[in-house]
CSV table of C-alpha atoms in Angstrom, one decimal:
chain,number,residue,atom,x,y,z
O,1,UNK,CA,97.7,107.1,87.9
O,2,UNK,CA,99.8,104.6,86.0
O,3,UNK,CA,100.4,101.3,87.8
O,4,UNK,CA,102.6,98.9,85.8
O,5,UNK,CA,103.1,96.2,88.4
O,6,UNK,CA,100.9,94.9,91.3
O,7,UNK,CA,102.3,92.7,93.9
O,8,UNK,CA,100.4,90.9,96.7
O,9,UNK,CA,101.2,88.7,99.6
O,10,UNK,CA,99.0,85.5,99.9
O,11,UNK,CA,98.1,84.3,103.4
O,12,UNK,CA,95.6,86.6,105.1
O,13,UNK,CA,96.0,89.1,102.2
O,14,UNK,CA,95.0,87.6,98.9
O,15,UNK,CA,93.8,84.3,100.2
O,16,UNK,CA,90.7,84.1,102.4
O,17,UNK,CA,90.8,82.1,105.6
O,18,UNK,CA,90.0,78.9,103.8
O,19,UNK,CA,93.1,79.5,101.5
O,20,UNK,CA,90.9,80.4,98.5
O,21,UNK,CA,89.8,83.3,96.5
O,22,UNK,CA,87.0,84.4,93.9
O,23,UNK,CA,88.2,82.7,90.7
O,24,UNK,CA,85.8,84.7,88.5
O,25,UNK,CA,87.0,88.0,90.0
O,26,UNK,CA,90.6,86.9,89.6
O,27,UNK,CA,90.2,86.1,85.9
O,28,UNK,CA,88.5,89.4,85.4
O,29,UNK,CA,91.6,91.1,87.1
O,30,UNK,CA,94.0,89.1,84.9
O,31,UNK,CA,92.2,90.1,81.7
O,32,UNK,CA,92.1,93.7,82.7
O,33,UNK,CA,95.9,93.7,83.7
O,34,UNK,CA,96.7,92.2,80.4
O,35,UNK,CA,94.7,94.8,78.6
O,36,UNK,CA,96.5,97.7,80.2
O,37,UNK,CA,99.9,96.0,80.3
O,38,UNK,CA,100.2,95.6,84.1
O,39,UNK,CA,102.2,92.7,85.6
O,40,UNK,CA,100.7,90.7,88.5
O,41,UNK,CA,103.3,89.5,91.1
O,42,UNK,CA,102.7,87.0,93.9
O,43,UNK,CA,105.0,87.7,96.8
O,44,UNK,CA,104.8,85.1,99.5
O,45,UNK,CA,106.7,83.1,102.1
O,46,UNK,CA,105.4,79.9,100.4
O,47,UNK,CA,107.4,77.8,98.0
O,48,UNK,CA,106.5,77.7,94.3
O,49,UNK,CA,104.7,74.4,94.4
O,50,UNK,CA,102.4,75.5,97.2
O,51,UNK,CA,101.6,78.6,95.3
O,52,UNK,CA,100.7,76.6,92.2
O,53,UNK,CA,98.3,74.6,94.4
O,54,UNK,CA,96.5,77.8,95.5
O,55,UNK,CA,96.1,78.8,91.9
O,56,UNK,CA,95.1,75.4,90.5
O,57,UNK,CA,92.4,75.8,87.9
O,58,UNK,CA,93.0,79.5,87.0
O,59,UNK,CA,95.6,81.5,85.1
O,60,UNK,CA,99.1,81.0,86.5
O,61,UNK,CA,100.9,83.5,84.4
O,62,UNK,CA,102.1,85.4,87.4
O,63,UNK,CA,105.6,86.5,88.3
O,64,UNK,CA,106.6,84.9,91.6
O,65,UNK,CA,108.6,86.0,94.7
O,66,UNK,CA,108.7,82.9,96.8
O,67,UNK,CA,110.2,82.1,100.2
O,68,UNK,CA,109.9,85.7,101.4
O,69,UNK,CA,112.3,87.0,98.7
O,70,UNK,CA,114.8,84.1,98.7
O,71,UNK,CA,113.6,82.8,95.4
O,72,UNK,CA,112.5,84.9,92.3
O,73,UNK,CA,110.7,83.3,89.3
O,74,UNK,CA,110.5,85.5,86.3
O,75,UNK,CA,108.9,84.5,83.0
O,76,UNK,CA,108.7,80.9,84.3
O,77,UNK,CA,112.4,80.6,85.2
O,78,UNK,CA,114.1,80.8,88.5
O,79,UNK,CA,116.3,83.8,88.1
O,80,UNK,CA,117.6,84.3,91.6
O,81,UNK,CA,118.0,82.3,94.9
O,82,UNK,CA,119.6,83.3,98.1
O,83,UNK,CA,120.8,80.7,100.5
O,84,UNK,CA,121.2,81.0,104.3
O,85,UNK,CA,124.7,80.6,105.8
O,86,UNK,CA,124.8,77.2,107.6
O,87,UNK,CA,126.4,78.9,110.6
O,88,UNK,CA,122.9,80.0,111.6
O,89,UNK,CA,121.3,76.6,111.7
O,90,UNK,CA,122.7,75.2,115.0
O,91,UNK,CA,122.3,78.4,117.2
O,92,UNK,CA,118.6,78.6,116.1
O,93,UNK,CA,118.0,75.0,117.0
O,94,UNK,CA,119.5,75.6,120.4
O,95,UNK,CA,117.2,78.5,121.0
O,96,UNK,CA,114.2,76.3,120.1
O,97,UNK,CA,115.2,73.9,122.8
O,98,UNK,CA,114.8,76.6,125.4
O,99,UNK,CA,111.3,77.5,124.5
O,100,UNK,CA,109.9,74.0,123.4
O,101,UNK,CA,106.7,74.5,125.5
O,102,UNK,CA,105.8,77.5,123.3
O,103,UNK,CA,106.3,75.9,119.9
O,104,UNK,CA,103.4,74.9,117.7
O,105,UNK,CA,105.4,73.8,114.7
O,106,UNK,CA,109.2,72.9,114.9
O,107,UNK,CA,111.9,74.3,112.7
O,108,UNK,CA,111.6,73.5,109.0
O,109,UNK,CA,114.5,74.1,106.5
O,110,UNK,CA,113.2,74.8,103.0
O,111,UNK,CA,115.7,73.9,100.3
O,112,UNK,CA,115.6,74.4,96.6
O,113,UNK,CA,114.3,70.8,96.1
O,114,UNK,CA,112.8,69.6,99.4
O,115,UNK,CA,112.3,70.6,103.0
O,116,UNK,CA,113.9,69.1,106.1
O,117,UNK,CA,113.0,68.8,109.7
O,118,UNK,CA,115.0,67.4,112.6
O,119,UNK,CA,113.3,64.4,114.3
O,120,UNK,CA,113.8,66.3,117.6
O,121,UNK,CA,111.9,69.2,116.2
O,122,UNK,CA,109.1,67.0,115.0
O,123,UNK,CA,108.4,66.1,118.7
O,124,UNK,CA,107.4,69.7,119.4
O,125,UNK,CA,103.9,71.2,119.4
O,126,UNK,CA,101.6,69.4,117.0
O,127,UNK,CA,104.4,67.4,115.4
O,128,UNK,CA,104.6,67.3,111.6
O,129,UNK,CA,100.9,67.8,111.0
O,130,UNK,CA,101.2,71.5,110.1
O,131,UNK,CA,104.5,71.2,108.3
O,132,UNK,CA,103.2,68.5,105.9
O,133,UNK,CA,100.5,70.8,104.7
O,134,UNK,CA,102.9,73.6,103.8
O,135,UNK,CA,106.2,72.1,102.8
O,136,UNK,CA,106.9,69.8,99.8
O,137,UNK,CA,108.9,66.6,100.2
O,138,UNK,CA,109.3,67.0,103.9
O,139,UNK,CA,112.3,64.9,104.9
O,140,UNK,CA,113.0,63.9,108.5
O,141,UNK,CA,116.7,63.9,109.6
O,142,UNK,CA,118.6,63.1,112.7
O,143,UNK,CA,121.3,65.6,112.2
O,144,UNK,CA,121.8,68.9,110.4
O,145,UNK,CA,124.7,67.4,108.4
O,146,UNK,CA,122.2,65.5,106.4
O,147,UNK,CA,121.0,68.7,104.7
O,148,UNK,CA,122.6,68.4,101.3
O,149,UNK,CA,121.4,71.4,99.4
O,150,UNK,CA,121.1,75.2,99.8
O,151,UNK,CA,118.5,76.3,102.3
O,152,UNK,CA,116.5,79.4,101.2
O,153,UNK,CA,114.3,79.7,104.3
O,154,UNK,CA,113.9,78.4,107.8
O,155,UNK,CA,110.4,78.5,109.4
O,156,UNK,CA,109.0,77.9,112.8
O,157,UNK,CA,105.6,78.5,114.3
O,158,UNK,CA,105.3,80.0,117.8
O,159,UNK,CA,101.9,81.6,118.5
O,160,UNK,CA,102.0,84.5,120.9
O,161,UNK,CA,105.7,84.5,121.3
O,162,UNK,CA,107.0,85.8,117.9
O,163,UNK,CA,108.7,89.1,119.1
O,164,UNK,CA,110.5,87.6,122.2
O,165,UNK,CA,111.8,84.8,120.0
O,166,UNK,CA,112.9,87.2,117.3
O,167,UNK,CA,114.7,89.3,119.9
O,168,UNK,CA,116.5,86.2,121.1
O,169,UNK,CA,117.8,85.5,117.6
O,170,UNK,CA,118.8,89.1,116.9
O,171,UNK,CA,120.9,89.2,120.1
O,172,UNK,CA,123.1,86.5,118.6
O,173,UNK,CA,123.8,88.6,115.5
O,174,UNK,CA,123.5,85.5,113.2
O,175,UNK,CA,123.9,85.8,109.4
O,176,UNK,CA,120.1,85.8,108.9
O,177,UNK,CA,117.2,88.2,108.4
O,178,UNK,CA,114.3,87.2,110.6
O,179,UNK,CA,110.7,88.4,110.3
O,180,UNK,CA,107.1,87.3,111.0
O,181,UNK,CA,104.0,87.2,108.8
O,182,UNK,CA,101.9,87.1,112.0
O,183,UNK,CA,99.8,84.3,113.3
O,184,UNK,CA,102.9,82.7,115.0
O,185,UNK,CA,104.8,82.1,111.8
O,186,UNK,CA,108.5,83.2,111.8
O,187,UNK,CA,110.8,83.0,108.8
O,188,UNK,CA,114.5,83.3,108.5
O,189,UNK,CA,116.2,84.2,105.2
O,190,UNK,CA,119.6,85.3,104.2
O,191,UNK,CA,120.7,88.8,105.3
O,192,UNK,CA,119.4,91.7,103.2
O,193,UNK,CA,116.8,89.4,101.5
O,194,UNK,CA,113.2,90.3,101.7
O,195,UNK,CA,110.2,90.9,99.3
O,196,UNK,CA,111.3,94.4,98.7
O,197,UNK,CA,114.7,93.5,97.4
O,198,UNK,CA,113.2,90.8,95.2
O,199,UNK,CA,110.7,93.3,93.8
O,200,UNK,CA,113.4,95.8,93.1
O,201,UNK,CA,115.2,93.0,91.1
O,202,UNK,CA,112.0,92.3,89.1
O,203,UNK,CA,111.5,96.0,88.5
O,204,UNK,CA,114.9,96.4,87.0
O,205,UNK,CA,114.4,93.4,84.7
O,206,UNK,CA,111.2,94.9,83.5
O,207,UNK,CA,112.1,98.5,83.4
O,208,UNK,CA,109.5,99.4,86.0
O,209,UNK,CA,110.1,102.1,88.7
O,210,UNK,CA,109.0,101.6,92.3
O,211,UNK,CA,106.7,104.7,91.9
O,212,UNK,CA,104.9,102.6,89.2
O,213,UNK,CA,104.2,99.7,91.5
O,214,UNK,CA,101.5,98.8,93.9
O,215,UNK,CA,101.7,96.2,96.7
O,216,UNK,CA,99.3,94.5,99.2
O,217,UNK,CA,100.4,93.0,102.6
O,218,UNK,CA,99.3,92.2,106.0
O,219,UNK,CA,102.4,91.2,108.0
O,220,UNK,CA,105.8,92.5,109.0
O,221,UNK,CA,107.4,90.4,106.3
O,222,UNK,CA,105.6,92.7,103.8
O,223,UNK,CA,107.0,95.9,105.2
O,224,UNK,CA,110.0,96.4,102.9
O,225,UNK,CA,107.9,95.7,99.9
O,226,UNK,CA,105.2,98.2,101.1
O,227,UNK,CA,107.8,100.8,101.9
O,228,UNK,CA,109.3,100.4,98.3
O,229,UNK,CA,106.3,100.9,96.1
O,230,UNK,CA,104.5,104.1,95.2
O,231,UNK,CA,101.0,102.6,96.0
O,232,UNK,CA,101.2,100.5,99.2
O,233,UNK,CA,98.0,98.9,100.6
O,234,UNK,CA,97.5,97.0,103.8
O,235,UNK,CA,94.6,94.8,104.7
O,236,UNK,CA,92.0,95.9,107.3
O,237,UNK,CA,93.0,92.7,109.1
O,238,UNK,CA,96.8,93.6,109.0
O,239,UNK,CA,99.3,93.4,111.8
O,240,UNK,CA,98.6,96.4,114.1
O,241,UNK,CA,102.3,97.5,113.6
O,242,UNK,CA,101.5,98.2,109.9
O,243,UNK,CA,98.9,100.9,110.7
O,244,UNK,CA,100.0,104.5,111.2
O,245,UNK,CA,102.7,104.3,108.5
O,246,UNK,CA,100.9,106.2,105.8
O,247,UNK,CA,99.7,103.1,103.9
O,248,UNK,CA,96.4,103.0,102.2
O,249,UNK,CA,93.8,100.4,103.3
O,250,UNK,CA,92.3,97.8,100.9
O,251,UNK,CA,88.6,98.1,100.2
O,252,UNK,CA,87.9,94.9,102.1
O,253,UNK,CA,89.6,92.2,104.2
O,254,UNK,CA,91.1,89.0,102.9
O,255,UNK,CA,87.8,87.1,103.6
O,256,UNK,CA,86.0,89.4,101.1
O,257,UNK,CA,88.6,89.5,98.3
O,258,UNK,CA,89.8,92.9,99.2
O,259,UNK,CA,92.9,92.7,97.1
O,260,UNK,CA,91.0,91.8,93.9
O,261,UNK,CA,88.3,94.5,94.6
O,262,UNK,CA,90.9,97.2,95.3
O,263,UNK,CA,92.9,96.3,92.1
O,264,UNK,CA,89.8,96.4,89.9
O,265,UNK,CA,88.3,99.6,91.4
O,266,UNK,CA,91.5,101.6,92.2
O,267,UNK,CA,94.4,100.5,90.2
O,268,UNK,CA,93.3,99.2,86.7
């Protein structure tokens, strides 16, 4: 079996529940991948700066799919970004107002440079506590008109209410693709944008066919990527909706470095 590219989600997939991983095992994987000419791709809903924080102190020579496919970083350069149509902003804010009692983290707009949150959204759930740990340069605004850069992703956290909320949004037929990574997190990106599309872009740039790719994921925002590749793996702790689709299962869950162990034992 020849695998030329290996992509992995981060949260609840590559990262353990403390947002870490076995550095020694990772460096072993990096060395082996370099030896056989395989490319390692991080495919995440996080923005690039947050990813860099997770990999602080270890090799960061990875290709990056950030913001659930809305940003592609190849050979250290941002080669593609996909902005959300502003027409989708206000309708989503209005839906949020109808379910305010269910919200843990209000709506955050991730731009190419910084992130924005309406002050009215900051009053929901646990306020800005969660948002400040995930989003760089979080800027509080009074009105959506204050957003002065392209928005790549919108994010909200609504534990135990993800699917009903997604259905509400889909009924409006807004110009967005909405998905969940599980654990209450819901992301909006531009239509036809997802990790699978971004991975296809990278494959074309590198001359790698989907059949020569492997991918690891745990949530529905990984589904398009898993369906694309020839060697798809899901975590033992994955969203129940990912089971029964013919995907292989990683050798261990995210708390026991299942991605790294599977790569080293099965793919390289």
